CSV table of C-alpha atoms in Angstrom, one decimal:
chain,number,residue,atom,x,y,z
A,30,UNK,CA,0.0,-0.3,-0.1
A,31,UNK,CA,1.3,3.2,-1.0
A,32,UNK,CA,0.3,4.8,2.4
A,33,UNK,CA,2.1,2.2,3.9
A,34,UNK,CA,4.9,3.5,2.0
A,35,UNK,CA,5.1,6.7,2.4
A,36,UNK,CA,4.8,6.3,6.7
A,37,UNK,CA,8.3,4.6,6.3
A,38,UNK,CA,9.3,8.1,6.0
A,39,UNK,CA,6.5,10.4,7.6
A,40,UNK,CA,8.2,13.4,8.0
A,41,UNK,CA,9.3,14.8,11.5
A,42,UNK,CA,7.2,18.4,12.5
A,43,UNK,CA,8.3,20.5,15.0
A,44,UNK,CA,5.9,20.5,18.1
A,45,UNK,CA,4.2,17.6,16.5
A,46,UNK,CA,4.0,14.6,19.0
A,47,UNK,CA,3.8,11.4,18.0
A,48,UNK,CA,2.0,9.5,20.9
A,49,UNK,CA,-1.4,8.7,20.5
A,50,UNK,CA,-4.1,8.4,22.6
A,51,UNK,CA,-6.6,5.5,21.8
A,52,UNK,CA,-10.2,6.8,22.5
A,53,UNK,CA,-13.5,5.6,22.0
A,54,UNK,CA,-14.6,5.3,18.8
A,55,UNK,CA,-17.1,8.2,17.9
A,56,UNK,CA,-20.9,7.4,19.5
A,57,UNK,CA,-23.2,7.7,16.2
A,58,UNK,CA,-25.2,11.1,17.7
A,59,UNK,CA,-21.6,12.8,17.6
A,60,UNK,CA,-21.1,11.9,13.8
A,61,UNK,CA,-25.0,13.1,12.5
A,62,UNK,CA,-23.8,16.5,14.9
A,63,UNK,CA,-20.8,16.6,12.8
A,64,UNK,CA,-22.5,15.7,9.9
A,65,UNK,CA,-25.4,17.9,10.1
A,66,UNK,CA,-22.8,21.2,11.1
A,67,UNK,CA,-20.9,20.4,7.7
A,68,UNK,CA,-23.8,21.0,5.8
A,69,UNK,CA,-25.5,23.8,7.2
A,70,UNK,CA,-21.8,25.8,7.4
A,71,UNK,CA,-20.8,24.6,4.1
A,72,UNK,CA,-23.6,25.6,2.8
A,73,UNK,CA,-22.7,29.6,3.3
A,74,UNK,CA,-20.5,28.9,0.5
A,75,UNK,CA,-23.0,28.1,-2.1
A,76,UNK,CA,-25.7,30.0,-1.2
A,77,UNK,CA,-24.5,32.7,-4.2
A,78,UNK,CA,-24.8,31.0,-7.3
A,79,UNK,CA,-27.9,30.3,-8.1
A,80,UNK,CA,-28.6,34.2,-7.1
A,81,UNK,CA,-26.0,35.1,-9.4
A,82,UNK,CA,-28.4,36.1,-12.1
A,83,UNK,CA,-30.7,38.2,-9.7
A,84,UNK,CA,-27.5,39.7,-7.9
A,85,UNK,CA,-26.5,41.3,-11.7
A,86,UNK,CA,-29.3,43.1,-11.7
A,87,UNK,CA,-29.3,44.1,-8.5
A,88,UNK,CA,-26.3,46.0,-9.1
A,89,UNK,CA,-25.9,46.1,-13.2
A,90,UNK,CA,-23.6,43.8,-13.8
A,91,UNK,CA,-23.0,41.5,-16.8
A,92,UNK,CA,-22.8,37.4,-16.1
A,93,UNK,CA,-18.7,37.5,-16.0
A,94,UNK,CA,-18.7,40.1,-13.4
A,95,UNK,CA,-21.1,38.9,-11.0
A,96,UNK,CA,-19.2,35.5,-11.1
A,97,UNK,CA,-16.5,37.2,-9.4
A,98,UNK,CA,-19.1,36.9,-6.2
A,99,UNK,CA,-18.8,32.9,-6.4
A,100,UNK,CA,-14.9,33.0,-6.9
A,101,UNK,CA,-14.2,35.5,-4.7
A,102,UNK,CA,-16.2,33.5,-1.7
A,103,UNK,CA,-14.2,30.4,-2.8
A,104,UNK,CA,-11.0,32.7,-2.6
A,105,UNK,CA,-11.8,33.3,0.8
A,106,UNK,CA,-12.7,29.7,2.2
A,107,UNK,CA,-9.3,29.2,1.0
A,108,UNK,CA,-7.9,31.7,2.6
A,109,UNK,CA,-9.8,29.8,6.1
A,110,UNK,CA,-8.5,26.7,5.1
A,111,UNK,CA,-4.6,27.9,4.9
A,112,UNK,CA,-4.4,30.4,7.8
A,113,UNK,CA,-7.5,29.1,9.9
A,114,UNK,CA,-7.6,25.4,9.8
A,115,UNK,CA,-4.8,24.5,10.6
A,116,UNK,CA,-5.1,26.0,14.2
A,117,UNK,CA,-7.2,22.8,14.6
A,118,UNK,CA,-4.2,21.1,15.4
A,119,UNK,CA,-2.9,23.8,18.0
A,120,UNK,CA,-6.1,25.1,19.7
A,121,UNK,CA,-9.2,23.8,21.9
A,122,UNK,CA,-11.2,22.8,18.4
A,123,UNK,CA,-15.0,23.4,20.2
A,124,UNK,CA,-14.0,26.6,21.2
A,125,UNK,CA,-12.6,27.7,17.5
A,126,UNK,CA,-15.8,26.1,15.5
A,127,UNK,CA,-17.9,28.1,17.9
A,128,UNK,CA,-15.7,31.4,17.3
A,129,UNK,CA,-15.9,30.6,13.7
A,130,UNK,CA,-19.4,30.1,13.3
A,131,UNK,CA,-20.8,33.3,15.3
A,132,UNK,CA,-18.6,35.1,13.0
A,133,UNK,CA,-19.8,33.9,9.9
A,134,UNK,CA,-23.5,35.0,11.2
A,135,UNK,CA,-22.2,38.4,11.2
A,136,UNK,CA,-20.9,38.2,7.4
A,137,UNK,CA,-24.2,36.8,6.5
A,138,UNK,CA,-25.6,39.4,7.6
A,139,UNK,CA,-23.5,41.9,6.5
A,140,UNK,CA,-24.2,40.8,3.1
A,141,UNK,CA,-28.1,40.7,3.4
A,142,UNK,CA,-27.0,44.1,4.1
A,143,UNK,CA,-25.0,45.3,1.3
A,144,UNK,CA,-26.1,48.4,-0.4
A,145,UNK,CA,-23.3,48.1,-2.9
A,146,UNK,CA,-21.3,45.5,-4.7
A,147,UNK,CA,-18.0,46.3,-3.3
A,148,UNK,CA,-19.6,45.1,0.2
A,149,UNK,CA,-21.2,41.9,-0.9
A,150,UNK,CA,-17.7,41.3,-2.1
A,151,UNK,CA,-16.1,42.0,1.3
A,152,UNK,CA,-18.6,40.3,2.9
A,153,UNK,CA,-18.4,37.2,0.4
A,154,UNK,CA,-15.1,37.1,1.1
A,155,UNK,CA,-15.3,36.5,4.5
A,156,UNK,CA,-18.0,34.2,4.6
A,157,UNK,CA,-15.8,31.7,3.2
A,158,UNK,CA,-13.3,32.7,5.8
A,159,UNK,CA,-15.7,31.9,8.1
A,160,UNK,CA,-17.2,29.0,7.2
A,161,UNK,CA,-13.9,26.5,7.1
A,162,UNK,CA,-15.4,24.9,10.3
A,163,UNK,CA,-16.2,21.5,8.2
A,164,UNK,CA,-12.7,21.2,7.7
A,165,UNK,CA,-11.6,21.4,11.4
A,166,UNK,CA,-14.8,19.1,12.1
A,167,UNK,CA,-13.4,16.2,9.2
A,168,UNK,CA,-10.1,15.5,10.9
A,169,UNK,CA,-11.8,15.3,14.3
A,170,UNK,CA,-13.9,12.9,13.0
A,171,UNK,CA,-10.9,10.7,11.6
A,172,UNK,CA,-8.8,11.0,14.6
A,173,UNK,CA,-11.3,9.9,16.9
A,174,UNK,CA,-12.7,7.2,14.5
A,175,UNK,CA,-10.5,3.8,14.6
A,176,UNK,CA,-8.6,2.4,11.6
A,177,UNK,CA,-11.0,0.0,10.5
A,178,UNK,CA,-14.0,2.4,10.7
A,179,UNK,CA,-12.1,5.5,9.5
A,180,UNK,CA,-13.6,5.7,5.8
A,181,UNK,CA,-16.7,5.5,6.7
A,182,UNK,CA,-17.1,7.4,9.3
A,183,UNK,CA,-14.9,10.4,7.3
A,184,UNK,CA,-18.1,9.1,4.8
A,185,UNK,CA,-20.8,9.5,7.0
A,186,UNK,CA,-19.5,12.9,7.9
A,187,UNK,CA,-19.0,13.8,4.3
A,188,UNK,CA,-22.2,13.3,3.4
A,189,UNK,CA,-23.4,15.6,5.7
A,190,UNK,CA,-21.0,18.3,3.8
A,191,UNK,CA,-22.5,17.5,0.4
A,192,UNK,CA,-26.2,17.6,1.1
A,193,UNK,CA,-25.7,21.2,2.7
A,194,UNK,CA,-23.5,22.1,-0.5
A,195,UNK,CA,-26.0,20.5,-2.7
A,196,UNK,CA,-29.4,20.7,-0.9
A,197,UNK,CA,-28.1,24.9,-0.7
A,198,UNK,CA,-28.0,25.7,-4.0
A,199,UNK,CA,-31.6,23.9,-4.2
A,200,UNK,CA,-33.3,26.3,-1.2
A,201,UNK,CA,-31.2,29.3,-2.3
A,202,UNK,CA,-32.9,29.2,-5.7
A,203,UNK,CA,-36.5,28.7,-3.9
A,204,UNK,CA,-35.6,31.5,-1.5
A,205,UNK,CA,-34.2,33.5,-4.1
A,206,UNK,CA,-37.0,33.6,-6.8
A,207,UNK,CA,-39.8,34.2,-4.6
A,208,UNK,CA,-38.3,36.3,-1.6
A,209,UNK,CA,-35.3,38.0,-3.4
A,210,UNK,CA,-31.6,37.2,-2.7
A,211,UNK,CA,-30.9,39.3,0.2
A,212,UNK,CA,-33.8,37.3,2.1
A,213,UNK,CA,-31.5,33.8,1.9
A,214,UNK,CA,-28.1,35.6,3.6
A,215,UNK,CA,-30.9,36.9,6.2
A,216,UNK,CA,-31.9,33.1,6.9
A,217,UNK,CA,-28.6,32.0,6.6
A,218,UNK,CA,-27.1,34.3,9.3
A,219,UNK,CA,-30.2,33.2,11.8
A,220,UNK,CA,-29.3,29.2,10.8
A,221,UNK,CA,-25.6,30.3,12.0
A,222,UNK,CA,-26.7,31.6,15.5
A,223,UNK,CA,-29.3,29.0,16.2
A,224,UNK,CA,-26.2,26.3,15.4
A,225,UNK,CA,-23.8,27.7,17.5
A,226,UNK,CA,-26.4,27.3,20.4
A,227,UNK,CA,-26.8,23.7,19.7
A,228,UNK,CA,-22.9,23.0,19.4
A,229,UNK,CA,-22.0,25.2,22.6
A,230,UNK,CA,-24.6,22.6,24.3
A,231,UNK,CA,-23.4,19.4,22.6
A,232,UNK,CA,-19.9,19.4,20.6
A,233,UNK,CA,-17.4,18.0,23.3
A,234,UNK,CA,-14.1,19.8,23.9
A,235,UNK,CA,-11.3,18.5,21.9
A,236,UNK,CA,-7.5,19.2,22.7
A,237,UNK,CA,-4.9,18.7,20.3
A,238,UNK,CA,-1.5,17.9,21.0
A,239,UNK,CA,0.6,20.6,18.7
A,240,UNK,CA,2.9,22.5,21.4
A,241,UNK,CA,4.7,25.3,18.4
A,242,UNK,CA,4.3,28.4,17.7
A,243,UNK,CA,1.3,28.8,15.3
A,244,UNK,CA,4.4,30.2,12.7
A,245,UNK,CA,5.9,26.7,13.3
A,246,UNK,CA,2.8,25.2,12.5
A,247,UNK,CA,2.3,27.2,9.3
A,248,UNK,CA,5.9,26.5,8.9
A,249,UNK,CA,5.0,22.8,8.7
A,250,UNK,CA,2.7,22.7,6.4
A,251,UNK,CA,5.5,23.0,3.6
A,252,UNK,CA,7.5,20.5,5.4
A,253,UNK,CA,4.6,18.4,5.1
A,254,UNK,CA,4.1,18.7,1.3
A,255,UNK,CA,7.4,18.9,0.6
A,256,UNK,CA,7.9,15.4,2.3
A,257,UNK,CA,4.9,13.7,1.5
A,258,UNK,CA,3.9,12.5,-2.2
A,259,UNK,CA,1.2,10.9,-1.4
A,260,UNK,CA,-0.2,13.9,-0.3
A,261,UNK,CA,1.0,16.2,-2.7
A,262,UNK,CA,-0.8,13.7,-5.4
A,263,UNK,CA,-4.1,14.4,-3.6
A,264,UNK,CA,-3.8,18.1,-3.7
A,265,UNK,CA,-3.5,18.6,-7.0
A,266,UNK,CA,-6.1,15.9,-8.3
A,267,UNK,CA,-8.6,17.6,-6.1
A,268,UNK,CA,-7.7,20.7,-7.3
A,269,UNK,CA,-8.6,19.9,-11.1
A,270,UNK,CA,-11.6,18.0,-9.9
A,271,UNK,CA,-12.9,20.5,-7.7
A,272,UNK,CA,-12.2,23.0,-10.6
A,273,UNK,CA,-14.1,21.0,-13.4
A,274,UNK,CA,-17.4,20.9,-10.7
A,275,UNK,CA,-17.2,24.6,-10.0
A,276,UNK,CA,-17.1,25.6,-13.8
A,277,UNK,CA,-20.4,23.6,-13.9
A,278,UNK,CA,-22.2,24.3,-11.1
A,279,UNK,CA,-21.2,28.5,-11.8
A,280,UNK,CA,-22.2,28.5,-15.3
A,281,UNK,CA,-25.2,26.3,-15.0
A,282,UNK,CA,-27.6,29.0,-13.8
A,283,UNK,CA,-26.3,31.0,-17.1
A,284,UNK,CA,-27.3,28.0,-19.7
A,285,UNK,CA,-30.6,27.6,-17.7
A,286,UNK,CA,-31.8,31.1,-18.5
A,287,UNK,CA,-30.2,30.5,-22.4
A,288,UNK,CA,-32.4,30.0,-24.9
A,289,UNK,CA,-31.9,26.4,-24.5
A,290,UNK,CA,-34.2,26.3,-21.1
A,291,UNK,CA,-35.5,29.4,-20.8
A,292,UNK,CA,-35.6,28.4,-16.8
A,293,UNK,CA,-34.8,30.5,-13.7
A,294,UNK,CA,-32.7,30.3,-10.0
A,295,UNK,CA,-35.5,28.4,-9.2
A,296,UNK,CA,-35.1,25.5,-11.7
A,297,UNK,CA,-30.8,25.6,-10.6
A,298,UNK,CA,-31.7,25.3,-7.3
A,299,UNK,CA,-33.6,22.3,-7.8
A,300,UNK,CA,-30.2,20.7,-9.8
A,301,UNK,CA,-28.6,20.8,-6.2
A,302,UNK,CA,-31.7,18.8,-5.1
A,303,UNK,CA,-30.4,16.1,-8.6
A,304,UNK,CA,-26.8,16.4,-7.8
A,305,UNK,CA,-27.9,15.5,-3.9
A,306,UNK,CA,-27.4,11.9,-5.1
A,307,UNK,CA,-23.5,12.3,-4.9
A,308,UNK,CA,-24.1,12.4,-1.0
A,309,UNK,CA,-25.0,8.8,-0.8
A,310,UNK,CA,-21.8,8.1,-3.4
A,311,UNK,CA,-19.8,9.3,-0.3
A,312,UNK,CA,-20.8,6.3,2.1
A,313,UNK,CA,-19.8,4.1,-0.2
A,314,UNK,CA,-16.9,5.2,-1.2
A,315,UNK,CA,-15.6,5.4,2.4
A,316,UNK,CA,-16.4,1.5,2.5
A,317,UNK,CA,-14.0,1.1,-0.7
A,318,UNK,CA,-11.2,2.7,0.7
A,319,UNK,CA,-11.4,0.8,4.1
A,320,UNK,CA,-11.9,-2.7,1.9
A,321,UNK,CA,-10.2,-1.7,-1.6
A,322,UNK,CA,-8.0,0.8,-0.7
A,323,UNK,CA,-8.7,4.7,-1.8
A,324,UNK,CA,-7.1,4.5,-5.0
A,325,UNK,CA,-10.2,2.5,-6.4
A,326,UNK,CA,-12.4,5.0,-5.1
A,327,UNK,CA,-10.4,8.0,-6.7
A,328,UNK,CA,-9.9,6.4,-10.0
A,329,UNK,CA,-13.4,5.3,-10.7
A,330,UNK,CA,-14.7,8.4,-9.7
A,331,UNK,CA,-12.3,10.6,-12.0
A,332,UNK,CA,-14.0,8.1,-14.9
A,333,UNK,CA,-17.5,9.0,-14.0
A,334,UNK,CA,-16.4,12.4,-13.7
A,335,UNK,CA,-14.8,12.5,-17.1
A,336,UNK,CA,-18.2,10.4,-18.7
A,337,UNK,CA,-20.2,12.9,-17.1
A,338,UNK,CA,-19.0,15.8,-19.1
A,339,UNK,CA,-18.9,14.0,-22.3
A,340,UNK,CA,-22.7,13.4,-21.7
A,341,UNK,CA,-23.1,17.5,-21.0
A,342,UNK,CA,-21.4,18.0,-24.2
A,343,UNK,CA,-23.5,15.7,-26.7
A,344,UNK,CA,-26.6,15.3,-24.0
A,345,UNK,CA,-26.9,18.8,-22.3
A,346,UNK,CA,-29.5,20.5,-24.1
A,347,UNK,CA,-31.8,17.9,-23.4
A,348,UNK,CA,-33.1,17.7,-20.1
A,349,UNK,CA,-32.9,14.2,-19.5
A,350,UNK,CA,-29.7,14.3,-20.6
A,351,UNK,CA,-28.9,17.2,-18.1
A,352,UNK,CA,-30.2,15.7,-15.2
A,353,UNK,CA,-28.8,12.6,-15.5
A,354,UNK,CA,-25.3,13.7,-16.4
A,355,UNK,CA,-25.9,16.1,-13.3
A,356,UNK,CA,-25.8,12.6,-11.1
A,357,UNK,CA,-23.1,11.0,-12.8
A,358,UNK,CA,-21.0,14.3,-12.0
A,359,UNK,CA,-21.8,14.8,-8.6
A,360,UNK,CA,-21.1,10.8,-7.6
A,361,UNK,CA,-17.8,11.1,-9.5
A,362,UNK,CA,-16.6,14.0,-7.8
A,363,UNK,CA,-17.8,12.6,-4.5
A,364,UNK,CA,-16.0,9.4,-4.7
A,365,UNK,CA,-13.0,10.8,-6.0
A,366,UNK,CA,-13.0,13.6,-2.7
A,367,UNK,CA,-13.8,10.9,0.1
A,368,UNK,CA,-11.0,8.4,-1.2
A,369,UNK,CA,-8.5,11.2,-1.1
A,370,UNK,CA,-9.5,12.5,2.1
A,371,UNK,CA,-9.0,8.3,3.3
A,372,UNK,CA,-5.3,8.2,1.6
A,373,UNK,CA,-4.6,11.8,3.3
A,374,UNK,CA,-5.7,10.8,6.8
A,375,UNK,CA,-3.5,7.9,6.7
A,376,UNK,CA,-0.7,9.2,6.1
A,377,UNK,CA,0.5,11.0,9.7
A,378,UNK,CA,-2.7,11.0,12.8
A,379,UNK,CA,-1.2,14.0,14.8
A,380,UNK,CA,-0.8,16.3,11.5
A,381,UNK,CA,-4.1,15.4,10.6
A,382,UNK,CA,-5.6,19.0,10.8
A,383,UNK,CA,-3.1,19.9,8.4
A,384,UNK,CA,-3.5,17.4,6.1
A,385,UNK,CA,-6.5,18.0,5.3
A,386,UNK,CA,-5.5,22.2,5.1
A,387,UNK,CA,-3.2,21.2,2.6
A,388,UNK,CA,-5.6,19.2,0.7
A,389,UNK,CA,-8.6,21.5,1.1
A,390,UNK,CA,-6.5,24.5,0.4
A,391,UNK,CA,-5.9,23.1,-3.2
A,392,UNK,CA,-8.7,21.7,-3.8
A,393,UNK,CA,-10.8,25.7,-3.1
A,394,UNK,CA,-7.8,27.0,-5.2
A,395,UNK,CA,-8.7,24.7,-8.1
A,396,UNK,CA,-12.4,25.6,-7.3
A,397,UNK,CA,-12.1,29.8,-7.6
A,398,UNK,CA,-10.1,28.7,-11.2
A,399,UNK,CA,-12.8,26.6,-12.1
A,400,UNK,CA,-15.3,29.5,-11.2
A,401,UNK,CA,-13.4,31.7,-13.2
A,402,UNK,CA,-12.4,29.8,-16.0
A,403,UNK,CA,-15.8,28.7,-16.9
A,404,UNK,CA,-17.3,31.6,-17.0
A,405,UNK,CA,-14.6,33.4,-19.2
A,406,UNK,CA,-15.2,29.8,-21.2
A,407,UNK,CA,-19.5,30.7,-20.6
A,408,UNK,CA,-18.8,34.0,-22.0
A,409,UNK,CA,-16.6,33.4,-25.4
A,410,UNK,CA,-18.2,30.0,-26.1
A,411,UNK,CA,-21.1,29.5,-24.1
A,412,UNK,CA,-22.1,25.4,-23.2
A,413,UNK,CA,-19.6,23.5,-25.3
A,414,UNK,CA,-16.3,26.0,-24.0
A,415,UNK,CA,-17.4,25.0,-20.5
A,416,UNK,CA,-17.9,21.2,-21.7
A,417,UNK,CA,-14.4,21.4,-22.7
A,418,UNK,CA,-13.3,23.2,-19.5
A,419,UNK,CA,-14.5,20.5,-17.6
A,420,UNK,CA,-13.2,17.7,-19.8
A,421,UNK,CA,-10.0,19.3,-19.9
A,422,UNK,CA,-9.3,19.6,-15.8
A,423,UNK,CA,-11.2,15.6,-15.5
A,424,UNK,CA,-8.1,14.6,-17.9
A,425,UNK,CA,-5.4,16.2,-16.0
A,426,UNK,CA,-6.8,15.1,-12.4
A,427,UNK,CA,-6.3,11.3,-14.0
A,428,UNK,CA,-3.0,12.0,-15.3
A,429,UNK,CA,-1.7,13.0,-12.1
A,430,UNK,CA,-3.0,9.9,-9.9
A,431,UNK,CA,-1.6,7.6,-12.7
A,432,UNK,CA,1.9,9.6,-12.7
A,433,UNK,CA,2.5,12.1,-10.4
A,434,UNK,CA,5.0,10.7,-7.9
A,435,UNK,CA,5.3,7.6,-8.3
A,436,UNK,CA,8.7,7.2,-8.5
A,437,UNK,CA,9.6,9.0,-5.2
A,438,UNK,CA,7.7,6.4,-3.1
A,439,UNK,CA,9.6,4.0,-1.7
A,440,UNK,CA,8.9,0.4,-1.0
A,441,UNK,CA,7.8,-0.5,2.3
A,442,UNK,CA,9.6,-3.1,3.7
A,443,UNK,CA,8.4,-6.9,4.3
A,444,UNK,CA,6.1,-7.6,7.6
């Protein structure tokens, strides 16, 4: 196994204790609480996607200009991953999570109130930064789970996150169509306040073991990236997959409002409900990672992803073809993502928050790039251009997973 091979030469990271403390398995109720929290918080990032056309009309912006709202939010999320999530290996996690969710509530309210596009963009950046909570909960769940059930637990928690990503578009599209886009941000702010109260009572305290400084914490990100080729490969594959995924969801509302369909934001949101099937794939991917190894799920996921974009290019102009392709696209994306995370969480248990930081930073840099490239492709080449972008990112992901860093791995000795 490639994870075993890397384990033979794990990096020594300043301030990190390699001593592992045996902990009781995660209670099912706590797993569900983490899953629901992930879904509700990550939804903050995606509420704006079905609303882009309406926001553009409010501020009299072109499609490419208003698409910056989605891009800026994802950039903010990437900054949160890079500078906030590593604190999960140093600070008590419950207090950190509660502070972030309250800050997200304030930023959601600011977005709802924003009288200018500049203020909306600034609020969107901060929403992204403070909505990085799921990436603190994911390593927590992985650390508390046993080796035998880690993939399944991560998959279950990730299912909540994925449902939040996809249903956020459905809810946002409906609310935007009937009550206006600002209402959706007010609702999101209220949900964050309510969630803070629930977590304050139910989420256990969780103290990590990193003893170094914040600077040492950030410096160790480079050490981990340099010394773990599996981490680099997983991060690059994730960046490409998230780029292709984001290119689709950022431009879908424009495609649905075009002469092909003449649908509005509510229809775009309903496609999020269709794509929720990807959440069920998360559980399957986690179990397959436990049984067959992560590479199986990664390869299968990339194959489905590329096939979905092929179907979008040829059959996306027909409603049935578009619906089927969305299901396949989401299943492929989530299988790749869960299997990738299961792979990196096996590398260095005491640094899981930082491993997740490296991985998810690459993923959301890819998502931000995908939003930009997707909007550019739509503006210049419309739907064929978007499909070409998705196929290109999927193809690059396959090549990276097949070839990148394989020669740098050291075979594990016979045991």
